[in-house]
Amino acid sequence: MSLQRQAIPSRFQTKLVERALTGLAQYELSGTVTSLARISIPSTKSGGEALLVSLRNAKVSLVEWDPERYGISTISIHLYERDDTQGNPWDPDLEDQVSYLIVDPRSRCAALKFGARHLAILPFHQHGDDLAMDDYDSDIDGDKPKPTISHAKSTQDNGTRDKTPYGASFVVSMLALEPSLLHPRHLAFLYEYREPTFGILSSQIASSISLFPERHDTLSYTVITLDLEQRASTALLSVSNLPYDLSKVVPLGAPTGGALLIGDNELIHVDQAGKTNGVAVNGFAKTGTSFALADQSDLRLRLEGAAIEPLGPDSSELLLIMATGELAIVGFRIDGRSVSGLTVRRVLEQNGGGTLLAGPSCASCLGRGRMFVGSEDADSVVLGWSRRLDKLKRQRSTTEMEANEEVDISDVEDDIDDDDDDLYAAPSTEKKKEVVPTPATSDQTDDYRFRAHDYLENFGPIRAVALGKPPKALVNDNKTTTTTDDRELLAAVGRGRAGALTTFRQAIDPYVLEQHLLPNVTRFFPVSTFKSSEGLQRDRDSFHNYILASTTKTESDPRSAAYSLTSSGLKEVQDTDFDPEAGATLDVGTLHSGSRIIQVLSSELRSYDANFGLAQIFPLADEATGAEPKIVGASFADPYLLLIRDDEKITLLRVDESGDLDEVEQDPSLQGKTFRSGSLYDDIKGVFRLESELETEDDTGTVLMFLLTVEGGLQIFCLPSLERYVYKADGLSFLPPFLTPEFFVRRSQAKESLVQILVTDLGDVSQKAPYLMLRSATDDAIIYQPFQSPKPGTRDTTLHFLKISNPRFTKNSTSLGYDEDEEKTQEPMRAISDCNGYSTVFLPGESPAFILKSASSPPRMLNLRGGTVQSLMGLNTSKCPKGFAYLDEKGSVIFAQLPANFRFHTSWLTHKVRLGEDVHAVDYHEPTATCVIGVSRKVDFQLPEDETHPEWTSESTSFLPQIEQGSIKLLDQRICAIIDEYPLSTAEVVMCIKTMHLEISEHTQERQTLVAIGTAIIRGEDLPALGRIYVFNVIKVVPELDRPETGHRLKLIAKEEVKGAVTALSEVGTQGFLLAAQGQKCMVRGLKEDGSLLPVAFMDMQCYTSVVKELKGTGMCLIGDVVKGCWFAGYFEEPYQLRLFGKSANQMEVLAADFLPNGKSLYLIVADADSVIHILQFDPEHPKSLTGHLLLPLTSFHTGSFPTTTTLLPSSSPQKTLLLTSATGSLATLSALTPSAHRTLSALQSHLQSTLPHPLGLNPKAYRYVDGGQEGLAGSRGGVVDGMIVRRWMEGGRWRWWGEGGGEGGVRGVRECLGEVLGKGVEGLL
C-alpha cells in the first residue's frame, strides 16, 4: 500500500510539471486489498477525509492520516466473515468470491458486498443526519434547528457516539432487500437522494451463453433506498429486459444524474425516473439484445474490462478507458434535467489516445484535468488533459477568449438554476456550474488532448524469467563496464502493448569510464573552484578542477598531493603554494562562494585561492590550555565550517567578506560539552522551521548545526548563534520509531553506539528533501525523516523525526565492535549532491552502498558491487559528468557513473525495455550474450476458404474476432534492440523457451548451446490443439552497415510437429537430451543430424502438464499439472525410460514448482493457484511415505500473490536458494535454514508479530496461515519463517530489540543470523 501526494501546478501554469506524484508513505500489508474508498467523518486528526479499505475474506479497515506521526492510523477494523453468511451448500467459499466496497456520496454509510448475495452496511455519523438542510430558507422556515444525530446512531451505548465515527453495522441478504435480486451482478450508491440509495444490476435467472436464444435479455436494474434507522428498504423503480452482458453500474452526479450501465457491447443510461437511453458501440450489440439502442457500431469498441470516470467534478462528460488502453469520450445530450441521448467518440492517436499501454484496474479523478489510472498489466499513469475552446459556446460570457486556446476542462462552466424535487436530495445553496453538453457531431474528436504527467512503475505480471549476465560494451565504444561473474535477472513483464523485458540487478555495477593508479592514496577529494566570489552566480554544475589526495608511504610520514583534472587525465599540480608535506588531508571543501579551497589537516586548516595560492593558515590550538587537539571530522556549509576534534569538542569557523576564516565564539556552557559527530545543513527551504530566540534581524541565517553528543543525544543550533540550542532530543541513541524532544527511556541502558551524524538532501531531479542519517559502530545506517507535527489545540507545529525502515544488514556488522581508535579512522558517510540526477549518500567500507531515493519511493540502500571501497566522492568532469570516483581495495582511483537507463526506486536496480507486444517466454543465450524472446500480438481472424464450409464465404461482419499471432525475436542486450525475428504460423503462440546444451551429432557426441522452443497452435475450442518443438542456434553473421550489433541471427536446426501443445521443456540426463511436455505425455527426445527429434522415452500423464523441471545432471524430474498435483520421476539412460518415484498425497493446482536440495535432503517446492507454497520432501525411509510413493508434505505458506515461476539459482554453496515470482511483479526467495537459525528466527518472528504495529490492524500470522498445512503429514516441527516480518527487527526502538535480554546469542546472535539470511539476499547469485 503506497500513499502518494500530487504536486498540483497553479491554474495559470501552462507548462506541465515534470513529476506529479510524491511518495508520502509505504506500507506492507498482511492482506489482499479489494477496494479503496474515501469517506467524510465528523472529525479526523488531519481535518480531512478518512479512508475505507476492504480486504479479502470480508474485512474492512477505517484509517486516517495522522499528522502527529506522519503516517496512517487505524481507527477500526470490521470483520464480517461468519458461518451463517454462507448461503447454499453449492455456493463458492467466501474467499473465492469477489468482495468490493461502495460508499454513499454523502458519506452516510458504506456497504461491503461479499459472498454470493450479502451486504454489510456500516453507518457513519454525520451532522444533520435527519434533516436535509441544503434547501433551508430562514425567511420561510424560521430559525434553523440544531443538527441532530439519527436514531440509529443514538441507540449506541452511552458515550459511543462521541468515541467512534460510525454506528452499529449490520449484515443483510440482498434477497431481503428485494426478492428478485437472486443473481446480483453489480451495485453502487446513487447521487441526489435523501436517503442512501442503491442502483443494483441483477437477474432472476442465471445468464448462460449456451442458452443465449432464450436468455439474452435477462438483467434488471433496480433502485432501492435504504432506511438506516429502521434497517429497512424500499424499491423505487425497476427496469427489466436489459442486455445480458451488462456488468457495471456507474453512478452519475449533477447535471446528468442517474446511472450508466456498462456492457460488453453497449452503454445504457437510466435516469431517476427510469427513462433509458442506450448506444451500441460495436456490431455484436444488434445480435446480442432486443433493447433499443442508438447505432454507433462503426466505433467497433470492445468494452470488456473497461473503466469509466467523469472528466472533472462538474463535468457531464466521461472518459472511457478500454482494456487495450484506448480512450473514448462519452457525452450526453441534456434537455433541461432529462438526458435524451448518448454519444461516444474515440480519442485520436495524435491527441493522446495511445497514452495508456494497457487496460485499467482502477481510475480516480484527481480534480481539474487530472486522473490517476491504475493498471495490473502496465505502469499506472497520472493522466492529464486539456480542451480546445474554439468550438465551444459559453452561455455566461463576460470575456471573449481567443480561438484555439487550450485551458483546463473545468474552466468551461456556466451558472444554472435547479428546481427542488421532493424525491431527491436538495441541491446546495451555492450556484452550480453547468457544463456545455457534448456536441454529437464527429468533428469534435479533437476536443481533448491527453498526456501523461507521471508514472508509477509496475513489474507485473512476471510471466517468465531467465538468468543472464551484464552485457559488455560495444567494440567501438571506449566506455566499458566492470567485468564480473555476477548474474542478472531477465523477466518478461506486462501484457499487450505494455509487454516488456525487465532487467533486475541486486547491486550497482558501476559504469567505469577511467581508471588511474595513484600510489599510496588513502582518500581523495574532488574540488570545484571559482576565480572570485562571483561564483555564487555561476552554474552549480560546473566541472571539478582539482583532486586533493591523502597519501601515506608510512604511518609516520603522512602526505598530501594535488592533481588537476585535464582532458588527458590527472596531472600533479606544480609551482604553487600547495605543500605536500603539510600532512594527510582529512577533508576538503570550498567556501566564500567557491573562491576558497579549504584543506583540513589533522592540526590546522589551509585556505587557498582558485590557483592554489596560499591565503591563510589557521592552526587549531586551545588558547586556554595550550593543547593542540587533532581534527577527526569536518562539515562544510558556506560560510561555515564545523570541526570535530579528538577531545570530543567542536570548533566552528566562519569565512568573512575577505575570505578569511574566523572562529565563532562559543557559549561557556557549550564549551564544556562533548560531541562525537556533527553536520551542517543549509535549510534554505525551511523544512526544519527552527529559529534562535536570540537571533536579530541583522544576523539571521539558514544554516543549521546538528551535533551528536557522546551520550547519544541530538542538539541543533541555528547559526551563527551558539548560546543555546534550538532543538534537543536526548533519546536519539535509543533509535525510537518517532523521535521527539520529550522522548527518553528511563529504565533501559540499551543504547546504540552511534559514530556519525549526517544531514543532507536525498531525492531526484523532481523532488529533494533533507534526511538525518546515523551510522552505528556495527556499520548499520539509520535514516530519519524530519516532519512538522501539529501541536494539539494550536496552529503551531513542532519538529519530529520519523525512522525510515531499512532492512539492510552489512556484511561486517557482526564483526565490528565499538572501538574509539577504529572509529576515528573509519571513513565517514559522504553526501553527493548530483549523481546522475540523484542527491545521494554513500557508505564506504566492506559493504559499500548508496542511499538513493526517487520522488515516489522511500530511501533505498543499494550495494555497490566490487568489494571494499576505501573512499568515494562525487565527480563532475567533461568525461565523467555527474558521476563519482572511488578508491577500491587495490588502490586504484576509478571514475564511474551509475548504470544508464536503470531506476533505483525499489530494492533492485531495474531497467525496462518496451517491446510493445505480449511477452510469453524468455531465455538467455550466454555464448552470444543475446536474449531469445517469444512474443505475440492480436490480429483479426477471418474465416478461411473451405469447400466443406461454403457458408464461411458469406461472413460479412467488419467487427472481426482476434487471435494471437506469435513470433520469436532475438534481442541484443548491449543496445536493447531486436536484431532478428522468426515468424510463426497463424494462431501459434510460444509456450516455453529453454537454452540447453544438446547433443547435435550421434557419431561425434558433439554438444552445442541451442535454444529449444515449445509452441501451441490453438485453432478453437472445437478442434484439438497442436504443438511444435523448434530448436534454434544463434549464429554469427556479417553485421549490417552501421549496425555492429546485428552480427547474430537465429538459425533453425530442427522443427517437430506433435499432437498437443508443448507446455514445458527441460534438459534431462547427461547425454544432451531434452524432456518435453507435449499434450498429455512427457517425452524424452534426442536431436538427430537430419534435424529430427527422436523420442527415446515417455510417461503418460493423463492430463496437460504445467511444469517440468530436472535437478541438473541427476535425471531426477519434477512434473506438475493443475489437476492431479506433483509427480516425482527419474530418467534412466540404460535402458531409456522415465520411471515414477512418488507423487503428492493431495490434489493441487500446480502452477510452478522446482527442486530445493539441502545437503542430503531433497525438497520439492510447489506453488498452487491459491497463492500457497507447499514444501514436500522425498524420503523413502519415512514410514508415512509408503517407501517413497508419497511425497511428504512438510509445511505450507500463503504468499498472497499469484505465483508464476520458480527458479533454482545456481550456487556452489550447499545451501541453495529458490527464486519465486508472481503476477503482481513481486520477487521472493526461499532458502533452507539450519536448526539453530530456524529457532532464532522463529522466536524473533513471534516476538515481532506481537510487538510491532501492523497497518490496518491486520494479523500477519493469520495471513500466512494455511488451514491444515502448517504441520503436514510428516509432523515437522518448524514452518516457513516470514522474511517480511523478521527484516523489521530494527524498526522498533533499540530497547525493544529482541535478544537484548540474552536469548540465543543475544543481539549479536540475532544480527549474525539476519546478516546470513537477509544481509546477502541473492547478492552473489544475481
Tab-separated table of N, CA and C in Angstrom, residues 774-851:
chain	number	residue	atom	x	y	z
A	774	LEU	N	22.283	8.345	10.440
A	774	LEU	CA	23.198	7.947	11.502
A	774	LEU	C	23.928	6.685	11.094
A	775	ARG	N	25.167	6.593	11.546
A	775	ARG	CA	25.947	5.378	11.310
A	775	ARG	C	26.384	4.824	12.650
A	776	SER	N	26.155	3.539	12.834
A	776	SER	CA	26.460	2.906	14.113
A	776	SER	C	27.827	2.264	14.077
A	777	ALA	N	28.258	1.814	15.250
A	777	ALA	CA	29.552	1.144	15.344
A	777	ALA	C	29.545	-0.194	14.639
A	778	THR	N	28.376	-0.759	14.407
A	778	THR	CA	28.267	-2.021	13.673
A	778	THR	C	28.057	-1.788	12.188
A	779	ASP	N	28.277	-0.547	11.728
A	779	ASP	CA	28.221	-0.178	10.318
A	779	ASP	C	26.807	-0.192	9.760
A	780	ASP	N	25.808	-0.149	10.614
A	780	ASP	CA	24.431	-0.031	10.153
A	780	ASP	C	24.102	1.436	9.899
A	781	ALA	N	23.189	1.681	8.971
A	781	ALA	CA	22.734	3.035	8.660
A	781	ALA	C	21.301	3.189	9.139
A	782	ILE	N	21.044	4.236	9.895
A	782	ILE	CA	19.708	4.549	10.393
A	782	ILE	C	19.284	5.877	9.782
A	783	ILE	N	18.083	5.904	9.205
A	783	ILE	CA	17.609	7.063	8.469
A	783	ILE	C	16.376	7.616	9.159
A	784	TYR	N	16.384	8.927	9.394
A	784	TYR	CA	15.236	9.615	9.966
A	784	TYR	C	14.773	10.698	8.999
A	785	GLN	N	13.444	10.826	8.894
A	785	GLN	CA	12.844	11.860	8.062
A	785	GLN	C	12.228	12.929	8.949
A	786	PRO	N	12.619	14.188	8.816
A	786	PRO	CA	12.005	15.251	9.627
A	786	PRO	C	10.618	15.615	9.114
A	787	PHE	N	9.729	15.943	10.014
A	787	PHE	CA	8.412	16.421	9.637
A	787	PHE	C	7.881	17.318	10.744
A	788	GLN	N	6.925	18.141	10.379
A	788	GLN	CA	6.326	19.080	11.319
A	788	GLN	C	5.041	18.477	11.868
A	789	SER	N	5.025	18.266	13.165
A	789	SER	CA	3.855	17.705	13.831
A	789	SER	C	3.070	18.827	14.490
A	790	PRO	N	1.754	18.893	14.252
A	790	PRO	CA	0.970	19.981	14.858
A	790	PRO	C	0.853	19.822	16.362
A	791	LYS	N	0.881	20.954	17.048
A	791	LYS	CA	0.676	20.948	18.492
A	791	LYS	C	-0.820	20.929	18.781
A	792	PRO	N	-1.256	20.047	19.669
A	792	PRO	CA	-2.691	19.961	19.952
A	792	PRO	C	-3.240	21.284	20.452
A	793	GLY	N	-4.366	21.699	19.876
A	793	GLY	CA	-5.053	22.902	20.326
A	793	GLY	C	-4.511	24.193	19.768
A	794	THR	N	-3.466	24.123	18.954
A	794	THR	CA	-2.888	25.333	18.377
A	794	THR	C	-2.635	25.116	16.896
A	795	ARG	N	-2.236	26.195	16.228
A	795	ARG	CA	-1.844	26.103	14.827
A	795	ARG	C	-0.340	25.976	14.667
A	796	ASP	N	0.367	25.932	15.773
A	796	ASP	CA	1.824	25.807	15.716
A	796	ASP	C	2.208	24.354	15.472
A	797	THR	N	3.448	24.177	15.059
A	797	THR	CA	3.989	22.836	14.826
A	797	THR	C	5.309	22.696	15.553
A	798	THR	N	5.699	21.449	15.745
A	798	THR	CA	6.987	21.149	16.351
A	798	THR	C	7.700	20.108	15.510
A	799	LEU	N	9.012	20.139	15.556
A	799	LEU	CA	9.824	19.251	14.728
A	799	LEU	C	9.901	17.861	15.347
A	800	HIS	N	9.516	16.853	14.568
A	800	HIS	CA	9.663	15.453	14.945
A	800	HIS	C	10.425	14.727	13.848
A	801	PHE	N	10.894	13.520	14.172
A	801	PHE	CA	11.630	12.707	13.216
A	801	PHE	C	11.003	11.321	13.156
A	802	LEU	N	10.813	10.836	11.936
A	802	LEU	CA	10.243	9.504	11.694
A	802	LEU	C	11.327	8.587	11.170
A	803	LYS	N	11.492	7.425	11.825
A	803	LYS	CA	12.515	6.471	11.382
A	803	LYS	C	12.020	5.721	10.156
A	804	ILE	N	12.858	5.701	9.118
A	804	ILE	CA	12.542	5.007	7.873
A	804	ILE	C	13.053	3.580	7.951
A	805	SER	N	12.215	2.645	7.560
A	805	SER	CA	12.601	1.233	7.604
A	805	SER	C	13.774	0.978	6.670
A	806	ASN	N	14.794	0.310	7.179
A	806	ASN	CA	15.977	-0.033	6.394
A	806	ASN	C	16.395	-1.454	6.751
A	807	PRO	N	15.944	-2.458	5.987
A	807	PRO	CA	16.219	-3.852	6.342
A	807	PRO	C	17.589	-4.353	5.912
A	808	ARG	N	18.485	-3.466	5.503
A	808	ARG	CA	19.797	-3.917	5.032
A	808	ARG	C	20.714	-4.227	6.212
A	809	PHE	N	21.375	-5.379	6.144
A	809	PHE	CA	22.358	-5.770	7.147
A	809	PHE	C	23.707	-5.920	6.457
A	810	THR	N	24.705	-5.214	6.987
A	810	THR	CA	26.015	-5.191	6.350
A	810	THR	C	26.755	-6.487	6.596
A	811	LYS	N	27.708	-6.766	5.706
A	811	LYS	CA	28.485	-7.998	5.831
A	811	LYS	C	29.365	-8.000	7.070
A	812	ASN	N	29.864	-6.824	7.437
A	812	ASN	CA	30.804	-6.771	8.558
A	812	ASN	C	30.142	-6.292	9.834
A	813	SER	N	28.815	-6.196	9.859
A	813	SER	CA	28.155	-5.664	11.047
A	813	SER	C	28.277	-6.603	12.229
A	814	THR	N	28.464	-7.885	11.980
A	814	THR	CA	28.541	-8.831	13.087
A	814	THR	C	29.938	-8.895	13.687
A	815	SER	N	30.917	-8.374	12.986
A	815	SER	CA	32.285	-8.472	13.491
A	815	SER	C	32.801	-7.160	14.049
A	816	LEU	N	32.174	-6.051	13.676
A	816	LEU	CA	32.656	-4.767	14.163
A	816	LEU	C	32.218	-4.541	15.595
A	817	GLY	N	33.052	-3.930	16.335
A	817	GLY	CA	32.703	-3.526	17.683
A	817	GLY	C	32.966	-2.052	17.853
A	818	TYR	N	32.640	-1.531	18.999
A	818	TYR	CA	32.817	-0.108	19.250
A	818	TYR	C	34.213	0.111	19.804
A	819	ASP	N	35.070	0.667	18.962
A	819	ASP	CA	36.440	0.932	19.360
A	819	ASP	C	36.780	2.357	18.937
A	820	GLU	N	37.175	3.157	19.875
A	820	GLU	CA	37.375	4.576	19.603
A	820	GLU	C	38.441	4.808	18.549
A	821	ASP	N	39.553	4.097	18.660
A	821	ASP	CA	40.625	4.324	17.696
A	821	ASP	C	40.180	3.966	16.283
A	822	GLU	N	39.394	2.879	16.182
A	822	GLU	CA	38.940	2.469	14.861
A	822	GLU	C	37.926	3.454	14.304
A	823	GLU	N	37.094	4.011	15.173
A	823	GLU	CA	36.077	4.945	14.721
A	823	GLU	C	36.697	6.174	14.086
A	824	LYS	N	37.711	6.678	14.684
A	824	LYS	CA	38.270	7.944	14.237
A	824	LYS	C	38.984	7.807	12.907
A	825	THR	N	39.346	6.609	12.515
A	825	THR	CA	39.983	6.401	11.230
A	825	THR	C	39.008	5.821	10.207
A	826	GLN	N	37.812	5.491	10.654
A	826	GLN	CA	36.831	4.939	9.735
A	826	GLN	C	36.341	6.020	8.782
A	827	GLU	N	36.297	5.706	7.498
A	827	GLU	CA	35.857	6.670	6.509
A	827	GLU	C	34.381	6.982	6.717
A	828	PRO	N	34.011	8.250	6.820
A	828	PRO	CA	32.618	8.594	7.119
A	828	PRO	C	31.727	8.485	5.891
A	829	MET	N	30.423	8.593	6.141
A	829	MET	CA	29.456	8.689	5.046
A	829	MET	C	29.710	9.978	4.266
A	830	ARG	N	29.474	9.904	2.965
A	830	ARG	CA	29.720	11.055	2.104
A	830	ARG	C	28.452	11.399	1.333
A	831	ALA	N	28.094	12.675	1.330
A	831	ALA	CA	26.941	13.161	0.581
A	831	ALA	C	27.388	13.588	-0.808
A	832	ILE	N	26.606	13.212	-1.821
A	832	ILE	CA	26.870	13.580	-3.209
A	832	ILE	C	25.651	14.348	-3.694
A	833	SER	N	25.852	15.580	-4.081
A	833	SER	CA	24.715	16.448	-4.413
A	833	SER	C	24.078	16.099	-5.744
A	834	ASP	N	24.856	15.592	-6.699
A	834	ASP	CA	24.297	15.286	-8.015
A	834	ASP	C	25.045	14.106	-8.605
A	835	CYS	N	24.416	12.949	-8.506
A	835	CYS	CA	24.984	11.726	-9.077
A	835	CYS	C	23.966	11.181	-10.072
A	836	ASN	N	24.175	11.518	-11.338
A	836	ASN	CA	23.214	11.154	-12.387
A	836	ASN	C	21.815	11.655	-12.062
A	837	GLY	N	21.719	12.837	-11.474
A	837	GLY	CA	20.436	13.422	-11.150
A	837	GLY	C	19.950	13.132	-9.750
A	838	TYR	N	20.626	12.279	-9.005
A	838	TYR	CA	20.220	11.916	-7.653
A	838	TYR	C	21.086	12.637	-6.631
A	839	SER	N	20.448	13.121	-5.579
A	839	SER	CA	21.174	13.539	-4.383
A	839	SER	C	21.234	12.329	-3.477
A	840	THR	N	22.426	11.847	-3.215
A	840	THR	CA	22.591	10.553	-2.585
A	840	THR	C	23.646	10.612	-1.502
A	841	VAL	N	23.741	9.540	-0.740
A	841	VAL	CA	24.751	9.372	0.305
A	841	VAL	C	25.423	8.028	0.074
A	842	PHE	N	26.734	8.005	0.250
A	842	PHE	CA	27.484	6.761	0.069
A	842	PHE	C	28.120	6.332	1.385
A	843	LEU	N	28.056	5.016	1.644
A	843	LEU	CA	28.664	4.417	2.824
A	843	LEU	C	29.858	3.580	2.381
A	844	PRO	N	31.090	4.029	2.634
A	844	PRO	CA	32.251	3.219	2.263
A	844	PRO	C	32.482	2.105	3.270
A	845	GLY	N	33.401	1.218	2.925
A	845	GLY	CA	33.730	0.119	3.825
A	845	GLY	C	33.648	-1.226	3.124
A	846	GLU	N	33.550	-2.275	3.926
A	846	GLU	CA	33.484	-3.628	3.376
A	846	GLU	C	32.157	-3.905	2.692
A	847	SER	N	31.111	-3.196	3.112
A	847	SER	CA	29.793	-3.325	2.481
A	847	SER	C	29.398	-1.978	1.892
A	848	PRO	N	30.056	-1.543	0.822
A	848	PRO	CA	29.766	-0.211	0.273
A	848	PRO	C	28.350	-0.155	-0.284
A	849	ALA	N	27.700	0.976	-0.075
A	849	ALA	CA	26.309	1.095	-0.512
A	849	ALA	C	25.953	2.550	-0.744
A	850	PHE	N	25.026	2.757	-1.671
A	850	PHE	CA	24.420	4.058	-1.917
A	850	PHE	C	23.060	4.109	-1.225
A	851	ILE	N	22.704	5.276	-0.721
A	851	ILE	CA	21.343	5.543	-0.265
A	851	ILE	C	20.701	6.423	-1.329
